[in-house]
PDB file of C-alpha atoms in Angstrom:
ATOM      1  CA  MET A  14      76.722  39.052  98.262  1.00 66.00           C
ATOM      2  CA  LEU A  15      78.257  35.970  96.834  1.00 78.00           C
ATOM      3  CA  ILE A  16      75.766  33.942  98.719  1.00 86.00           C
ATOM      4  CA  ALA A  17      72.822  35.413  96.993  1.00 89.00           C
ATOM      5  CA  LEU A  18      74.590  34.716  93.542  1.00 90.00           C
ATOM      6  CA  LEU A  19      75.466  30.997  94.427  1.00 90.00           C
ATOM      7  CA  LEU A  20      71.729  30.617  96.103  1.00 88.00           C
ATOM      8  CA  GLY A  21      70.022  32.103  92.853  1.00 90.00           C
ATOM      9  CA  PHE A  22      72.191  29.662  90.563  1.00 92.00           C
ATOM     10  CA  ALA A  23      71.679  26.605  92.424  1.00 91.00           C
ATOM     11  CA  LEU A  24      67.926  27.079  92.989  1.00 89.00           C
ATOM     12  CA  ALA A  25      67.450  28.095  89.293  1.00 89.00           C
ATOM     13  CA  PHE A  26      69.341  25.151  88.076  1.00 88.00           C
ATOM     14  CA  VAL A  27      67.520  22.529  90.233  1.00 83.00           C
ATOM     15  CA  GLY A  28      64.086  24.365  89.725  1.00 79.00           C
ATOM     16  CA  SER A  29      64.409  24.012  86.075  1.00 77.00           C
ATOM     17  CA  ALA A  30      64.552  20.476  86.271  1.00 69.00           C
ATOM     18  CA  PRO A  31      60.848  19.660  85.813  1.00 64.00           C
ATOM     19  CA  MET A  32      60.470  20.385  82.067  1.00 65.00           C
ATOM     20  CA  THR A  33      56.789  21.490  82.458  1.00 63.00           C
ATOM     21  CA  GLY A  34      56.905  25.274  81.489  1.00 73.00           C
ATOM     22  CA  PRO A  35      56.200  26.977  78.220  1.00 80.00           C
ATOM     23  CA  LEU A  36      59.861  28.027  77.913  1.00 85.00           C
ATOM     24  CA  ALA A  37      61.026  24.304  78.688  1.00 84.00           C
ATOM     25  CA  LEU A  38      58.575  22.873  76.020  1.00 82.00           C
ATOM     26  CA  LEU A  39      59.823  25.359  73.263  1.00 86.00           C
ATOM     27  CA  VAL A  40      63.497  24.631  73.983  1.00 88.00           C
ATOM     28  CA  LEU A  41      62.881  20.793  74.207  1.00 83.00           C
ATOM     29  CA  ASP A  42      60.986  20.787  70.943  1.00 82.00           C
ATOM     30  CA  ARG A  43      63.777  22.781  69.080  1.00 85.00           C
ATOM     31  CA  ALA A  44      66.118  20.363  70.743  1.00 83.00           C
ATOM     32  CA  ILE A  45      64.459  17.338  69.407  1.00 79.00           C
ATOM     33  CA  LEU A  46      64.812  18.865  65.915  1.00 79.00           C
ATOM     34  CA  ALA A  47      68.403  19.589  66.398  1.00 80.00           C
ATOM     35  CA  GLN A  48      67.699  23.132  66.144  1.00 85.00           C
ATOM     36  CA  ARG A  49      70.230  23.910  68.837  1.00 88.00           C
ATOM     37  CA  VAL A  50      71.072  27.649  67.836  1.00 91.00           C
ATOM     38  CA  SER A  51      67.312  28.402  68.178  1.00 92.00           C
ATOM     39  CA  ALA A  52      67.030  26.427  71.301  1.00 91.00           C
ATOM     40  CA  PHE A  53      69.904  28.624  72.862  1.00 94.00           C
ATOM     41  CA  TRP A  54      68.401  31.889  71.932  1.00 95.00           C
ATOM     42  CA  ILE A  55      64.992  30.669  73.329  1.00 94.00           C
ATOM     43  CA  ALA A  56      66.814  29.560  76.438  1.00 94.00           C
ATOM     44  CA  LEU A  57      68.677  32.794  77.077  1.00 95.00           C
ATOM     45  CA  ALA A  58      65.830  34.969  76.733  1.00 95.00           C
ATOM     46  CA  GLY A  59      63.757  33.029  79.114  1.00 93.00           C
ATOM     47  CA  ALA A  60      66.567  32.831  81.652  1.00 94.00           C
ATOM     48  CA  LEU A  61      67.067  36.552  81.408  1.00 95.00           C
ATOM     49  CA  VAL A  62      63.454  37.180  82.051  1.00 95.00           C
ATOM     50  CA  GLU A  63      63.448  34.978  84.884  1.00 94.00           C
ATOM     51  CA  GLY A  64      66.564  36.469  86.288  1.00 95.00           C
ATOM     52  CA  VAL A  65      64.682  39.774  86.191  1.00 95.00           C
ATOM     53  CA  ILE A  66      61.720  38.495  88.167  1.00 94.00           C
ATOM     54  CA  ALA A  67      63.559  36.783  90.752  1.00 94.00           C
ATOM     55  CA  GLY A  68      66.122  39.671  91.107  1.00 94.00           C
ATOM     56  CA  ALA A  69      63.069  42.288  91.333  1.00 94.00           C
ATOM     57  CA  VAL A  70      61.492  40.060  94.059  1.00 92.00           C
ATOM     58  CA  GLY A  71      64.697  39.890  95.996  1.00 91.00           C
ATOM     59  CA  THR A  72      65.327  43.550  95.751  1.00 92.00           C
ATOM     60  CA  PHE A  73      61.740  44.748  96.937  1.00 89.00           C
ATOM     61  CA  LEU A  74      61.602  41.962  99.596  1.00 84.00           C
ATOM     62  CA  PRO A  75      59.819  43.997 102.158  1.00 76.00           C
ATOM     63  CA  LEU A  76      57.046  44.942  99.928  1.00 79.00           C
ATOM     64  CA  VAL A  77      56.833  41.520  98.573  1.00 81.00           C
ATOM     65  CA  LEU A  78      56.504  39.780 101.796  1.00 80.00           C
ATOM     66  CA  GLN A  79      54.004  42.351 102.979  1.00 80.00           C
ATOM     67  CA  HIS A  80      51.552  40.952 100.293  1.00 81.00           C
ATOM     68  CA  SER A  81      53.241  37.446  99.510  1.00 82.00           C
ATOM     69  CA  SER A  82      50.200  35.554 100.317  1.00 83.00           C
ATOM     70  CA  THR A  83      47.896  37.367  98.036  1.00 85.00           C
ATOM     71  CA  ILE A  84      50.611  37.642  95.183  1.00 84.00           C
ATOM     72  CA  VAL A  85      51.299  33.964  95.595  1.00 83.00           C
ATOM     73  CA  ARG A  86      47.736  32.837  95.559  1.00 85.00           C
ATOM     74  CA  LEU A  87      46.776  34.872  92.447  1.00 85.00           C
ATOM     75  CA  ALA A  88      49.877  33.708  90.623  1.00 84.00           C
ATOM     76  CA  ARG A  89      49.284  30.179  91.375  1.00 84.00           C
ATOM     77  CA  ILE A  90      45.824  30.435  89.908  1.00 88.00           C
ATOM     78  CA  SER A  91      46.738  32.223  86.745  1.00 87.00           C
ATOM     79  CA  GLY A  92      49.870  30.022  86.335  1.00 82.00           C
ATOM     80  CA  ALA A  93      47.685  26.832  86.805  1.00 84.00           C
ATOM     81  CA  LEU A  94      45.174  28.103  84.263  1.00 87.00           C
ATOM     82  CA  VAL A  95      48.315  28.856  81.835  1.00 85.00           C
ATOM     83  CA  ILE A  96      49.617  25.381  82.204  1.00 84.00           C
ATOM     84  CA  LEU A  97      46.160  23.673  82.020  1.00 87.00           C
ATOM     85  CA  THR A  98      45.497  25.688  78.804  1.00 88.00           C
ATOM     86  CA  ILE A  99      48.813  24.746  77.037  1.00 85.00           C
ATOM     87  CA  GLY A 100      48.163  21.153  78.082  1.00 84.00           C
ATOM     88  CA  VAL A 101      44.715  21.007  76.549  1.00 89.00           C
ATOM     89  CA  VAL A 102      46.040  22.590  73.469  1.00 86.00           C
ATOM     90  CA  LEU A 103      48.862  20.198  73.171  1.00 82.00           C
ATOM     91  CA  VAL A 104      46.586  17.225  73.801  1.00 84.00           C
ATOM     92  CA  LEU A 105      44.312  18.351  70.956  1.00 85.00           C
ATOM     93  CA  ARG A 106      46.824  19.837  68.774  1.00 81.00           C
ATOM     94  CA  PRO A 107      50.355  18.171  69.520  1.00 72.00           C
ATOM     95  CA  GLY A 108      51.951  19.996  66.535  1.00 71.00           C
ATOM     96  CA  VAL A 109      51.000  23.403  67.656  1.00 73.00           C
ATOM     97  CA  LEU A 110      54.680  24.231  68.343  1.00 71.00           C
ATOM     98  CA  GLU A 111      55.467  23.938  64.729  1.00 72.00           C
ATOM     99  CA  ALA A 112      53.424  27.044  64.227  1.00 72.00           C
ATOM    100  CA  ILE A 113      56.014  29.051  66.360  1.00 78.00           C
ATOM    101  CA  LYS A 114      58.541  30.473  64.096  1.00 80.00           C
ATOM    102  CA  THR A 115      62.162  30.298  65.336  1.00 81.00           C
ATOM    103  CA  ASP A 116      64.113  30.310  62.056  1.00 80.00           C
ATOM    104  CA  ARG A 117      65.962  33.688  62.956  1.00 86.00           C
ATOM    105  CA  LYS A 118      67.625  34.837  66.155  1.00 89.00           C
ATOM    106  CA  ARG A 119      65.229  37.588  66.831  1.00 90.00           C
ATOM    107  CA  GLN A 120      62.093  35.238  66.477  1.00 92.00           C
ATOM    108  CA  SER A 121      63.901  32.744  68.732  1.00 92.00           C
ATOM    109  CA  PHE A 122      64.595  35.340  71.328  1.00 93.00           C
ATOM    110  CA  LEU A 123      61.176  36.707  71.222  1.00 93.00           C
ATOM    111  CA  ALA A 124      59.637  33.543  71.645  1.00 91.00           C
ATOM    112  CA  GLY A 125      61.824  32.785  74.824  1.00 91.00           C
ATOM    113  CA  PHE A 126      60.990  36.102  76.019  1.00 93.00           C
ATOM    114  CA  LEU A 127      57.147  35.874  75.847  1.00 89.00           C
ATOM    115  CA  ALA A 128      57.070  32.199  76.974  1.00 87.00           C
ATOM    116  CA  THR A 129      58.509  33.370  80.427  1.00 90.00           C
ATOM    117  CA  ALA A 130      57.160  36.778  80.649  1.00 89.00           C
ATOM    118  CA  LEU A 131      53.659  35.640  80.411  1.00 84.00           C
ATOM    119  CA  ASN A 132      54.128  32.691  82.773  1.00 83.00           C
ATOM    120  CA  PRO A 133      52.856  34.022  86.092  1.00 82.00           C
ATOM    121  CA  THR A 134      53.858  30.680  87.944  1.00 83.00           C
ATOM    122  CA  LEU A 135      57.327  32.184  87.986  1.00 87.00           C
ATOM    123  CA  LEU A 136      56.245  35.180  90.250  1.00 85.00           C
ATOM    124  CA  ALA A 137      54.686  32.702  92.715  1.00 85.00           C
ATOM    125  CA  THR A 138      57.645  30.398  92.813  1.00 86.00           C
ATOM    126  CA  TRP A 139      60.226  33.115  93.259  1.00 90.00           C
ATOM    127  CA  THR A 140      57.912  34.986  95.952  1.00 89.00           C
ATOM    128  CA  VAL A 141      57.818  31.802  97.813  1.00 87.00           C
ATOM    129  CA  THR A 142      61.456  31.010  97.452  1.00 89.00           C
ATOM    130  CA  VAL A 143      62.751  34.640  98.725  1.00 89.00           C
ATOM    131  CA  THR A 144      60.399  34.580 101.459  1.00 86.00           C
ATOM    132  CA  ALA A 145      61.796  31.144 102.650  1.00 86.00           C
ATOM    133  CA  LEU A 146      65.548  32.443 102.276  1.00 88.00           C
ATOM    134  CA  HIS A 147      64.557  35.749 103.924  1.00 85.00           C
ATOM    135  CA  ALA A 148      63.017  34.011 106.952  1.00 81.00           C
ATOM    136  CA  ASN A 149      66.138  32.000 107.281  1.00 82.00           C
ATOM    137  CA  GLY A 150      68.655  34.803 107.185  1.00 84.00           C
ATOM    138  CA  LEU A 151      70.135  33.878 103.693  1.00 86.00           C
ATOM    139  CA  LEU A 152      68.750  36.929 101.569  1.00 87.00           C
ATOM    140  CA  ALA A 153      68.581  40.499 103.124  1.00 83.00           C
ATOM    141  CA  GLY A 154      66.831  42.194 100.248  1.00 79.00           C
ATOM    142  CA  GLY A 155      68.060  45.348  98.712  1.00 86.00           C
ATOM    143  CA  TYR A 156      69.489  46.477  95.328  1.00 88.00           C
ATOM    144  CA  ARG A 157      72.735  44.748  95.296  1.00 90.00           C
ATOM    145  CA  SER A 158      71.642  41.528  96.905  1.00 90.00           C
ATOM    146  CA  GLY A 159      68.546  41.158  94.511  1.00 91.00           C
ATOM    147  CA  ALA A 160      70.536  41.985  91.628  1.00 93.00           C
ATOM    148  CA  LEU A 161      73.187  39.213  92.329  1.00 94.00           C
ATOM    149  CA  PHE A 162      70.305  36.837  93.241  1.00 95.00           C
ATOM    150  CA  GLY A 163      68.837  37.642  89.792  1.00 95.00           C
ATOM    151  CA  ALA A 164      72.006  37.116  87.944  1.00 96.00           C
ATOM    152  CA  GLY A 165      72.484  33.737  89.600  1.00 95.00           C
ATOM    153  CA  VAL A 166      68.908  32.759  88.730  1.00 95.00           C
ATOM    154  CA  THR A 167      69.717  33.558  84.999  1.00 96.00           C
ATOM    155  CA  ALA A 168      72.729  31.515  85.177  1.00 95.00           C
ATOM    156  CA  GLY A 169      71.309  28.772  86.780  1.00 94.00           C
ATOM    157  CA  ALA A 170      68.366  28.517  84.442  1.00 93.00           C
ATOM    158  CA  LEU A 171      70.573  28.870  81.377  1.00 94.00           C
ATOM    159  CA  GLY A 172      73.036  26.344  82.682  1.00 93.00           C
ATOM    160  CA  TRP A 173      70.256  23.724  82.822  1.00 92.00           C
ATOM    161  CA  PHE A 174      68.936  24.376  79.408  1.00 92.00           C
ATOM    162  CA  MET A 175      72.658  24.278  78.144  1.00 92.00           C
ATOM    163  CA  LEU A 176      72.977  20.774  79.737  1.00 90.00           C
ATOM    164  CA  ILE A 177      69.764  19.798  77.762  1.00 87.00           C
ATOM    165  CA  LEU A 178      71.269  20.995  74.613  1.00 89.00           C
ATOM    166  CA  LEU A 179      74.518  19.268  75.300  1.00 88.00           C
ATOM    167  CA  LEU A 180      72.688  15.946  76.118  1.00 84.00           C
ATOM    168  CA  SER A 181      70.457  16.541  72.735  1.00 81.00           C
ATOM    169  CA  ARG A 182      73.515  15.703  70.630  1.00 81.00           C
ATOM    170  CA  ARG A 183      73.256  12.110  71.317  1.00 77.00           C
ATOM    171  CA  TRP A 184      69.653  12.010  70.202  1.00 70.00           C
ATOM    172  CA  SER A 185      68.827  11.123  66.581  1.00 67.00           C
ATOM    173  CA  PRO A 186      66.792  14.000  64.970  1.00 62.00           C
ATOM    174  CA  THR A 187      65.102  11.658  62.689  1.00 62.00           C
ATOM    175  CA  LEU A 188      64.105   9.452  65.047  1.00 58.00           C
ATOM    176  CA  MET A 189      62.861  12.015  67.679  1.00 61.00           C
ATOM    177  CA  SER A 190      60.842  13.834  64.920  1.00 65.00           C
ATOM    178  CA  LYS A 191      58.750  10.687  64.002  1.00 67.00           C
ATOM    179  CA  TYR A 192      57.494  10.850  67.649  1.00 67.00           C
ATOM    180  CA  ARG A 193      57.332  14.597  67.983  1.00 69.00           C
ATOM    181  CA  GLY A 194      53.534  14.464  67.942  1.00 72.00           C
ATOM    182  CA  ALA A 195      53.374  11.759  70.463  1.00 73.00           C
ATOM    183  CA  LEU A 196      55.809  13.468  72.630  1.00 72.00           C
ATOM    184  CA  GLY A 197      53.819  16.620  72.507  1.00 75.00           C
ATOM    185  CA  ARG A 198      50.588  14.982  73.376  1.00 80.00           C
ATOM    186  CA  GLY A 199      52.125  13.107  76.219  1.00 80.00           C
ATOM    187  CA  ILE A 200      53.650  16.305  77.599  1.00 78.00           C
ATOM    188  CA  GLY A 201      50.145  17.906  77.316  1.00 82.00           C
ATOM    189  CA  VAL A 202      48.623  15.265  79.323  1.00 86.00           C
ATOM    190  CA  VAL A 203      51.354  15.933  81.997  1.00 81.00           C
ATOM    191  CA  LEU A 204      50.577  19.743  82.023  1.00 82.00           C
ATOM    192  CA  VAL A 205      46.890  19.005  82.416  1.00 87.00           C
ATOM    193  CA  LEU A 206      47.337  16.989  85.598  1.00 87.00           C
ATOM    194  CA  VAL A 207      49.866  19.689  86.858  1.00 83.00           C
ATOM    195  CA  GLY A 208      47.388  22.357  86.263  1.00 84.00           C
ATOM    196  CA  LEU A 209      44.387  20.433  87.738  1.00 90.00           C
ATOM    197  CA  VAL A 210      46.651  19.540  91.011  1.00 87.00           C
ATOM    198  CA  VAL A 211      47.640  23.166  91.640  1.00 84.00           C
ATOM    199  CA  LEU A 212      44.211  24.336  91.222  1.00 88.00           C
ATOM    200  CA  VAL A 213      42.977  21.733  93.594  1.00 90.00           C
ATOM    201  CA  ARG A 214      45.549  22.493  96.155  1.00 86.00           C
ATOM    202  CA  VAL A 215      44.902  26.300  96.004  1.00 84.00           C
ATOM    203  CA  ALA A 216      41.217  25.661  96.471  1.00 85.00           C
ATOM    204  CA  LEU A 217      42.016  23.443  99.520  1.00 83.00           C
ATOM    205  CA  ASP A 218      44.476  25.925 101.041  1.00 76.00           C
TER     206      ASP A 218
END
């Protein structure tokens, strides 16, 4: 059982490193503006949702594995389209993140929740991960194993974002905000490329 918890933590922590998802964009944007309280609640909500998704996949392992190829393919396509759309929007309107209200705790939590819950890429990611873990005898499936795995994922994802927030204390909000638009557009270009690469890979599989 402890292995499931530790695996969830480690995989989520390392897997969060590419800051390319909608949740990461929101956390990074608020960190740039030194709005660390808002960034924390956004990250917490997102980590909880990701933990629930990973835990559900880990719990219902036999059912997931039975339909894993279909689930992964559909989730990869829809996730790539989401990423591509966000990228295009950021390229055309790099200041669009400013329109998302996170002045209050409830608004921040809701923003983090929706940014994660509406990201189908996570379902594909954790389905592939759980399938590999199960194939190597590291995750048995079932309620207890899945719940602990999900808890580890929540802690790992939140841990990564907390590290980002700690590092952001060294940033100058005044200096960073000057380049906020350019940063948003740059991230948009990266997301467009990521989305296109995923779509091409899905088409070639």
